[in-house]
XYZ file of C-alpha atoms in Angstrom:
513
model
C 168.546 87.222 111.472
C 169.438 89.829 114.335
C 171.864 92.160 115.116
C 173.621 90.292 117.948
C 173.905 86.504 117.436
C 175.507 83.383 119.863
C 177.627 80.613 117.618
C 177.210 77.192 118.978
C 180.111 75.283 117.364
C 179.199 71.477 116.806
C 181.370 68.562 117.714
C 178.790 66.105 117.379
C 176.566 66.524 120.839
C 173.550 64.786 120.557
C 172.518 67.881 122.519
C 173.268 70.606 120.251
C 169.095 71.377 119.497
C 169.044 71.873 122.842
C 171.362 74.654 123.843
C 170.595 76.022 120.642
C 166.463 76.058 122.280
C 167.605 77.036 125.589
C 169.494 80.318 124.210
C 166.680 81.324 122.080
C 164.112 80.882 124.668
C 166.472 84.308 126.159
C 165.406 85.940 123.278
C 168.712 85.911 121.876
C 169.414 84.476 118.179
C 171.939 81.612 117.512
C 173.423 79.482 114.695
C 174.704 76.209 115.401
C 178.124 76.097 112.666
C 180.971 73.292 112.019
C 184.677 73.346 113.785
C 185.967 74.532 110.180
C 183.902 77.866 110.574
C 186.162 80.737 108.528
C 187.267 83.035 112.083
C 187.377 85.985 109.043
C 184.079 85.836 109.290
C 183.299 86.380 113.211
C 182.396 90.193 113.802
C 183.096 91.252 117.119
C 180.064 93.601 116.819
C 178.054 91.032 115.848
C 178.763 87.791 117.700
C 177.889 87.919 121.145
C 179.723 84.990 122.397
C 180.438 81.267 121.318
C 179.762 78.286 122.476
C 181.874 74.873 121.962
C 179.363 71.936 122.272
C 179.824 68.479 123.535
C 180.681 65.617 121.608
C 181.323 61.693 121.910
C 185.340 62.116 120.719
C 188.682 61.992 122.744
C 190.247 65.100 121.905
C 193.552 62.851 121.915
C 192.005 60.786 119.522
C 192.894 60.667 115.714
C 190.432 62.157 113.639
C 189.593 64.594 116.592
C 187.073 67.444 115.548
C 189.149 70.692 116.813
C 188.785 74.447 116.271
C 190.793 77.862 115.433
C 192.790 78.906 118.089
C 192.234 82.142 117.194
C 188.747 82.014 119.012
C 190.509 81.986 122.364
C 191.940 85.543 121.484
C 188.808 87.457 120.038
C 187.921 89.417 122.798
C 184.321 87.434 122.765
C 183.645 85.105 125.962
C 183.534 81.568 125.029
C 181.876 78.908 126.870
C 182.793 75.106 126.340
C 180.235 72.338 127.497
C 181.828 68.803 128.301
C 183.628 68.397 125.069
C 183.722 72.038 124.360
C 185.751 72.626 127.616
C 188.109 69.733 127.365
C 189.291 70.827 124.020
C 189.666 74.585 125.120
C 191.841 72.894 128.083
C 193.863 71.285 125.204
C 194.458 74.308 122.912
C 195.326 76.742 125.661
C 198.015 74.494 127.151
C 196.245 72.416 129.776
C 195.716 68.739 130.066
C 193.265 66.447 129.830
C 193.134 62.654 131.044
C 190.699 59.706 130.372
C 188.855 59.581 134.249
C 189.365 57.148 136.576
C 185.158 56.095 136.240
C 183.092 57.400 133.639
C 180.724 59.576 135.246
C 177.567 59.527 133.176
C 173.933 60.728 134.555
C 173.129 62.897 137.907
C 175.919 64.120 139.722
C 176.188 67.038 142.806
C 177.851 69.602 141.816
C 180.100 71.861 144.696
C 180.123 76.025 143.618
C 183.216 77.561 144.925
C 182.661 81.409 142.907
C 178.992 82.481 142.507
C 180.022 85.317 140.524
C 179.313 85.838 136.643
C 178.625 82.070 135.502
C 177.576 80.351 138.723
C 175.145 84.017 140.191
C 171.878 82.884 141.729
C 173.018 78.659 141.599
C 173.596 77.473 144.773
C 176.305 76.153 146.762
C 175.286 72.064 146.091
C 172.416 71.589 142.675
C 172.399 68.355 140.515
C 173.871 68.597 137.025
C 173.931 65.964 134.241
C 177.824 64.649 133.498
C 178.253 62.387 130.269
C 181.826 61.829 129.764
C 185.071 59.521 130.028
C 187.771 62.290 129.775
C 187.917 65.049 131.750
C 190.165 67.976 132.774
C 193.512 67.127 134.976
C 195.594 70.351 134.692
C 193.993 74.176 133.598
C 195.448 76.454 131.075
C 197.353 78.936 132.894
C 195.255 81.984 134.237
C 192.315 79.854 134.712
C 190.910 78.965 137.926
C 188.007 75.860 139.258
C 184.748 77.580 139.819
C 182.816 74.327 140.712
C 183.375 70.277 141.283
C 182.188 67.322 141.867
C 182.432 63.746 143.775
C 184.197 62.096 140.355
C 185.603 65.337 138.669
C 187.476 67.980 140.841
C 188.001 70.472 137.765
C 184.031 70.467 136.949
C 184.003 73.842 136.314
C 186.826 76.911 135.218
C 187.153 80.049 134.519
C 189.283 82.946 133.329
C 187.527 85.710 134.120
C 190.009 88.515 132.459
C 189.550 86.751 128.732
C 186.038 85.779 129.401
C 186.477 81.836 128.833
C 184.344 79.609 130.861
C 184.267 75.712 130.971
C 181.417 73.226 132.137
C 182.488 69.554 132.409
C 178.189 68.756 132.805
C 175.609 69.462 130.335
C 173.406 72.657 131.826
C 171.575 72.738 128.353
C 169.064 69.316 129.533
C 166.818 69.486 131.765
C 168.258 67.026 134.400
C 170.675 69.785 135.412
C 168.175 71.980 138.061
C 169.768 75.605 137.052
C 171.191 74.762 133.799
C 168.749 77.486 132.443
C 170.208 80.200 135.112
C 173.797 79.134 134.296
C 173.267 79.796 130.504
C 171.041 82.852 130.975
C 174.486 83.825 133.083
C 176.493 83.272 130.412
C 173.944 85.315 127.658
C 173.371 88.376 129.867
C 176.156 88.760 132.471
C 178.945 87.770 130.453
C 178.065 88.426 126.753
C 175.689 91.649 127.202
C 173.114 90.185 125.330
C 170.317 92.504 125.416
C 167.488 89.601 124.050
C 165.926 91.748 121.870
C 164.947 88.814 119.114
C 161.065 87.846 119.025
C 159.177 86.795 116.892
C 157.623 90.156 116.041
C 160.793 91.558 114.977
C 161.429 88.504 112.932
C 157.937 88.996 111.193
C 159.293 92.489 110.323
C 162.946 91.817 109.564
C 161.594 89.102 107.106
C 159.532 90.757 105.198
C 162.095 93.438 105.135
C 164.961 90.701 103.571
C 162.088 89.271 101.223
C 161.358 92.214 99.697
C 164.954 93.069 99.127
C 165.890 89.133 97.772
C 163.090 89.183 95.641
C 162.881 92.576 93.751
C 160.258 92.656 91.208
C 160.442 88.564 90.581
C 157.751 86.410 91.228
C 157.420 83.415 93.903
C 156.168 79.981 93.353
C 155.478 78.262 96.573
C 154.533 74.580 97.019
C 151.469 74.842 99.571
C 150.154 71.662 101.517
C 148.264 72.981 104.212
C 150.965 72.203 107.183
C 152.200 74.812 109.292
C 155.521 75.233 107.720
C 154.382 76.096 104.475
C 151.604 77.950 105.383
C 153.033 80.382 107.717
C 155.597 80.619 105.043
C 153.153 81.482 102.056
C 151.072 84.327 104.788
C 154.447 85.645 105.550
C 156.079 85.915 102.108
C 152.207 87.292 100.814
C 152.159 90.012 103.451
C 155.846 91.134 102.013
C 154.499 90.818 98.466
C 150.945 90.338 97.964
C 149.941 88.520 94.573
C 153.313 88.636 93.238
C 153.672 85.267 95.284
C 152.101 82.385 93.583
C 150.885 79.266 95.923
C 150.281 75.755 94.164
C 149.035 73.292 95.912
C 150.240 70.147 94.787
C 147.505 66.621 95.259
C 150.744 64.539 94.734
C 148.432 61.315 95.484
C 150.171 61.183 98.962
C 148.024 63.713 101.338
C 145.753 62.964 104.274
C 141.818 62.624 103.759
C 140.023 65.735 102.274
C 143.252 67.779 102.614
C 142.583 69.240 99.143
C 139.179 70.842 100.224
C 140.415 72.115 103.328
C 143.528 74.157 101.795
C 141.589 75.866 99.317
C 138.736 77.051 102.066
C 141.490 78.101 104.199
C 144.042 79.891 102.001
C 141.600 81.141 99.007
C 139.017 82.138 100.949
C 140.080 83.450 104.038
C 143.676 84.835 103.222
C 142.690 85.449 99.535
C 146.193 84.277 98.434
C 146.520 83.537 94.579
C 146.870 79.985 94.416
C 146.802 76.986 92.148
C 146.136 73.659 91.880
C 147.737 70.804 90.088
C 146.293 67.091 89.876
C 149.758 65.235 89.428
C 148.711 61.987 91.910
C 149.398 59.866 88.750
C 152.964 61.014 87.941
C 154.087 61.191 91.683
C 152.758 57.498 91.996
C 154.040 56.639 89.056
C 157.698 58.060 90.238
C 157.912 55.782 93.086
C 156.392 52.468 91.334
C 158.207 49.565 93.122
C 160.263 51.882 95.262
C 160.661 50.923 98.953
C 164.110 52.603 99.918
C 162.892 55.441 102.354
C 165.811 57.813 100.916
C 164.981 57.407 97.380
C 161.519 58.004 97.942
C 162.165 61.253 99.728
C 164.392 62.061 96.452
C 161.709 60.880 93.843
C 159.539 63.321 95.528
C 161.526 66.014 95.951
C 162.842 65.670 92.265
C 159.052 65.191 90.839
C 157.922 68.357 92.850
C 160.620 70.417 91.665
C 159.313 69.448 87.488
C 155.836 69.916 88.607
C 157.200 73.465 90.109
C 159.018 74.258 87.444
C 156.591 73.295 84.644
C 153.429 75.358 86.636
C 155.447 78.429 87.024
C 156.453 78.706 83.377
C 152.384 80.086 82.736
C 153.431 82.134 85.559
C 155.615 85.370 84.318
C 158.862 85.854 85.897
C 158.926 83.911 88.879
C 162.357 83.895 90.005
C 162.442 82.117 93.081
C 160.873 78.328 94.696
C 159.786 79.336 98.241
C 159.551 76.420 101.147
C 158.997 75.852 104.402
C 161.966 74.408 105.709
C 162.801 74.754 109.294
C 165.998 74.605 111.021
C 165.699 71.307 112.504
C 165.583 70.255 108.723
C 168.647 71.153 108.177
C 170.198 69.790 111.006
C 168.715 66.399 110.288
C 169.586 66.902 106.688
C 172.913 68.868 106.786
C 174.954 67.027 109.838
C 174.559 70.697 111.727
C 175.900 72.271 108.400
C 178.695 69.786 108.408
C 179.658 69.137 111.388
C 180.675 65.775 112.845
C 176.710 65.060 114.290
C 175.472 62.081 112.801
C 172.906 62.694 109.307
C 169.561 61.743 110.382
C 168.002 61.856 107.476
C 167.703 63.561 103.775
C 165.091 65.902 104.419
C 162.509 66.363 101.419
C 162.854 70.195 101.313
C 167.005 69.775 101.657
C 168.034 66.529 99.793
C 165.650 65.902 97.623
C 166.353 69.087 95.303
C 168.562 68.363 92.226
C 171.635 70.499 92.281
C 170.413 72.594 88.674
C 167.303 74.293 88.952
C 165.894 77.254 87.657
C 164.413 78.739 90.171
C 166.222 80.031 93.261
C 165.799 79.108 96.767
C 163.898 81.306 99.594
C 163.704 79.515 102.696
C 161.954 82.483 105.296
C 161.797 79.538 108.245
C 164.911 77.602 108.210
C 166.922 78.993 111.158
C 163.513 78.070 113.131
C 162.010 75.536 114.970
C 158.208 74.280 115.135
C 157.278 75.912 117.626
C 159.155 79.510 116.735
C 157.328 78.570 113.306
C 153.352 78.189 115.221
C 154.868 81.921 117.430
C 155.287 83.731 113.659
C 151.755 82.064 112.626
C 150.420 84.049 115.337
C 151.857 87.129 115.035
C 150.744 87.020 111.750
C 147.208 86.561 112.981
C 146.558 82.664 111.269
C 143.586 81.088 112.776
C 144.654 78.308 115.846
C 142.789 75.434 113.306
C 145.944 75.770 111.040
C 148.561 76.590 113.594
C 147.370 73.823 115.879
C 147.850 70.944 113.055
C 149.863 68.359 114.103
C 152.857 67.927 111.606
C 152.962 66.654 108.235
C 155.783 65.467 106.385
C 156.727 66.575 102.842
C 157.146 63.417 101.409
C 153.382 62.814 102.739
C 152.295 59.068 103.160
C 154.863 57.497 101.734
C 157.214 58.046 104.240
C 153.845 56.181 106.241
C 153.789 53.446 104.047
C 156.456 50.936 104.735
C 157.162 49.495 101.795
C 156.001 50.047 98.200
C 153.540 52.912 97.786
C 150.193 52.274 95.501
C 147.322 54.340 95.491
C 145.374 51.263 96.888
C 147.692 51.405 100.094
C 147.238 55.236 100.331
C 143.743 54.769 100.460
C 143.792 52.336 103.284
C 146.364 54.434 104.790
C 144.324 57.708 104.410
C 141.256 56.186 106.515
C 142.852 54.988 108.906
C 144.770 57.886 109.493
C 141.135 59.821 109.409
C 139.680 58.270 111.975
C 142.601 57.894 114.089
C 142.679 61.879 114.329
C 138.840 62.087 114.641
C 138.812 60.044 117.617
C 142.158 61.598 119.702
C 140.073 65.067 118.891
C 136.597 63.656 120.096
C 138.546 62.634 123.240
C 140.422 65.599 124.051
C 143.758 64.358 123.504
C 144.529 66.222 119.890
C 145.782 69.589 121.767
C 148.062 67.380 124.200
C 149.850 65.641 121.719
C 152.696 67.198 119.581
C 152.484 64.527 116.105
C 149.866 61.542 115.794
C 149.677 59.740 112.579
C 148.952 55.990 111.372
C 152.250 53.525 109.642
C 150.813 51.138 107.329
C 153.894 48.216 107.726
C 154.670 45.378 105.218
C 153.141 42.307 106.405
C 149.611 40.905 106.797
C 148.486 39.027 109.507
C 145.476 36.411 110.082
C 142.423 37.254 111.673
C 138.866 36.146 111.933
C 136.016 38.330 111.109
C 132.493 37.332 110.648
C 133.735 33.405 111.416
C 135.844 33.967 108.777
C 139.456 33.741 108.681
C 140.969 37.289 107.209
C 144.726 37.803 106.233
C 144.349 41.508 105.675
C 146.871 44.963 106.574
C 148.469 45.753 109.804
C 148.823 49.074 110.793
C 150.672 51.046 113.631
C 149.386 54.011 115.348
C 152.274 56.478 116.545
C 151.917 59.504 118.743
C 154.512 61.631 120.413
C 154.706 64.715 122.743
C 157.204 66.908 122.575
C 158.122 70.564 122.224
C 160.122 70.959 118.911
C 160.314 67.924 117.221
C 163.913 67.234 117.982
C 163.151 64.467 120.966
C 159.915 62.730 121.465
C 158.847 60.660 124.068
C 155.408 58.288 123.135
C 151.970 59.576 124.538
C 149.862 57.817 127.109
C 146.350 57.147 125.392
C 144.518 55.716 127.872
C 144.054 52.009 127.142
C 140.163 52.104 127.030
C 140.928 55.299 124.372
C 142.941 53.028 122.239
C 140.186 50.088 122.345
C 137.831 52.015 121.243
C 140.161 53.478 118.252
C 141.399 50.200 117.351
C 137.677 48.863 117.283
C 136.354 51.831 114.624
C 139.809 50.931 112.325
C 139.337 47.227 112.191
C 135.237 47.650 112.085
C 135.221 50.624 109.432
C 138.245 50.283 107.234
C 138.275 47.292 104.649
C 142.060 45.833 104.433
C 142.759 45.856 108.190
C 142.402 43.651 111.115
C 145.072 44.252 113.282
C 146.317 47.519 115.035
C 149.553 48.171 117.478
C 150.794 51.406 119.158
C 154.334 52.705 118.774
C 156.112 52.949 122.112
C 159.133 54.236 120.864
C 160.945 57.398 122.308
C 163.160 59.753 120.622
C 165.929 58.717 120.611
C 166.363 56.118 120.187
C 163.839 55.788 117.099
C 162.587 58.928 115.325
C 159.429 60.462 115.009
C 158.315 59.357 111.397
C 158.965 55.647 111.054
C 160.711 56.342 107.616
């Protein structure tokens, strides 16, 4: 992915998206990797420094996540956040003890050395502590850089071997220079040079696809989101017609979605594609299914035979291309393994069955949405399809809680339609990350016409955000979501009630399944 690279070892921070954000927004790569990552593999020419995450564990405790040693004595600085610092305290001979009071939310933090680390931060700034442990005696040759009311040893340093410790959390946003203290870290003390954009990851891409591929063919499942269609313009610009897009009306896609993916991607990028009517077998799949993770396997499963029986007319296609992103694979993976909590199976990661045919190529999956929408335009894609608001693979049945029939689609799918019509005719569509309708399980009464209804309830959801990986729920005005509430109930047969999701992430995720 780039010639110099940052490893953020995971021990389970709920923060770990986050430093792994703030680095790249330096223009420096990263890749966030398990405690049991091989050392043999770290080149010193390669890996710019390392960084030990957080995580909710006592490094006294059984079971504790831990690391190689060795990574002390590589010659590449290290830096160790909260967790991160009280296990390199541990495993260099220091000790750590549970505190006195757990010191969780703002605290003042006291510089004593503004040099390297703590350049440009001032004397007194707020940080963000979350922990019960913390540091009581340094490894030898280390000395305090910064503390604070609760924790004298908030900060230490070794300059020599280039190992740095932070008992607060500088990668959130509720510690003022947390940005300048890991741009510190990056450029002062591991020489990154930030050379990693998005332009040369257009070109290094297409370089690596061209190799990976050879003279093979591509299938690609297209559905019109972002993901997968700044995948399919970047894997056609490396090899024109030999890639092969079908689009895929699984019986689960929002309103006219068909009609708009073939005016896009046949007409304007003139990208061979095909399209297969398999609503039937997909709906079929997940008769009586109302398990969230089996649906998201059903699908995967069914797309992967549906895949695999198109590309058979095909030639030699070699290869099943997706839009995965990293955040996917977090979610999915448990930060490839690591002790972070799984999420959820991700249709593009756990729905696959481990034998296929075809191999993998996955152009997107070390970034995040809004890396992804920063490719789309360097690859010139019009703002209409770069702009969408997210769409899950799995489509509307991860929307429908419950059992999924066509007839509940439908509902679902006008709903959702004018939902999205009205946030746009108000202004609102550009300001909010994801907005989508949830068509829940239980009917309530109503009265329409003097007459008493027991029809559909449905929930609207939207979120803002900047990557997907938190979420807080958007103000609508109240008057806006009246008047949406009115059309649904007035224009869509099935429904007569309507909430709004208030839910932030975390706790609850995006996608109510």
């Amino acid at each position: 992915m780039s010639k110099e690279k940052i490893l953020i070892i995971d021990f389970g921070s709920q923060y770990n998206q986050l430093i792994a954000r703030k680095v790249r927004e330096n223009n420096v790569f990263c890749e966030i990797v398990p405690p049991s990552v091989d050392i043999g593999t770290i080149r010193r020419d390669e890996i710019k420094g390392i960084i030990l995450s957080g995580g909710p564990a006592s490094v006294y405790a059984q079971n504790a996540p831990s690391c190689d040693s060795r990574i002390f004595s590589l010659g590449i600085p290290v830096l160790g956040i909260c967790y991160g610092m009280q296990l390199m305290t541990k495993i260099l001979g220091g000790s750590v003890a549970r505190a006195r009071s757990r010191e969780y939310g703002r605290a003042a933090l006291t510089v004593a050395d503004h040099r390297y680390l703590f350049r440009n931060v001032p004397r007194e700034s707020v940080t963000w502590m979350s922990h019960g442990d913390k540091v009581s005696r340094m490894p030898k040759g280390f000395k305090r850089i910064a503390s604070s009311k609760n924790t004298p040893i908030a900060s230490f340093a070794n300059h020599e071997k280039m190992l740095y410790g932070v008992q607060f959390h500088p990668e959130v946003a509720h510690t003022k220079f947390g940005k300048i203290i890991i741009k510190n870290f990056l450029v002062d003390i591991c020489l990154a040079k930030g050379d990693w954009t998005m332009k040369s990851f257009v070109r290094e891409s297409i370089e690596r696809i061209r190799k990976t591929v050879g003279p093979k063919k591509v299938v690609l499942g297209l559905s019109g989101g972002v993901d997968s269609s700044v995948a399919a313009v970047l894997i056609n610009k490396a090899i024109g017609h030999r890639l092969a897009c079908i689009f895929v009306d699984n019986g689960l896609l929002r309103k006219n979605e068909k009609r708009l993916v073939i005016e896009v991607f046949r007409k304007h990028f003139k990208i061979n594609m095909k399209c297969v009517d398999a609503s039937e077998e997909f709906l079929s799949a997940l008769k009586n299914v109302v398990d969230p993770e089996k649906k998201r396997k059903i699908i995967g499963k069914t797309f992967i035979r549906v895949f695999e029986r198109e590309s058979r007319s095909m030639g030699s296609v070699g290869f099943l291309a997706q839009g995965t992103l990293y955040p996917d694979l977090i979610e999915s993976r448990s930060a490839f393994g690591g002790p972070s909590a799984t999420i959820k199976t991700h249709h593009n990661v756990g729905g696959l069955p481990k034998k296929m045919r075809l191999k993998l190529i996955e152009p997107l999956k070390y970034l995040f949405k809004d890396e992804v929408r920063k490719v789309g335009k360097e690859l010139k894609m019009p703002s209409e399809i770069l702009g969408r608001h997210p769409f899950p693979g799995p489509g509307l049945a991860v929307r429908i809680i419950g059992e999924v029939t066509k007839e509940r689609c439908d509902i679902l799918r006008e709903v959702d339609d004018r939902f999205i019509e009205m946030i746009r005719n108000e202004g609102l569509y550009d300001k909010i990350w994801q907005a989508f309708a949830v068509l829940l399980p239980i009917k309530s009464v109503g009265v329409m016409g003097d007459e008493r209804t027991y029809e559909n309830v449905v929930a609207l959801r939207a979120v803002t955000s900047v990557d997907g990986m938190t979420a807080d729920w958007s103000r609508i005005p109240h008057e806006v979501l009246g008047k949406i509430s009115n059309r649904v109930i007035n224009e869509v047969k099935g429904v007569n009630r309507v909430a709004y999701d208030i839910s932030s992430k975390p706790p609850a995720t995006i996608e109510w399944e």
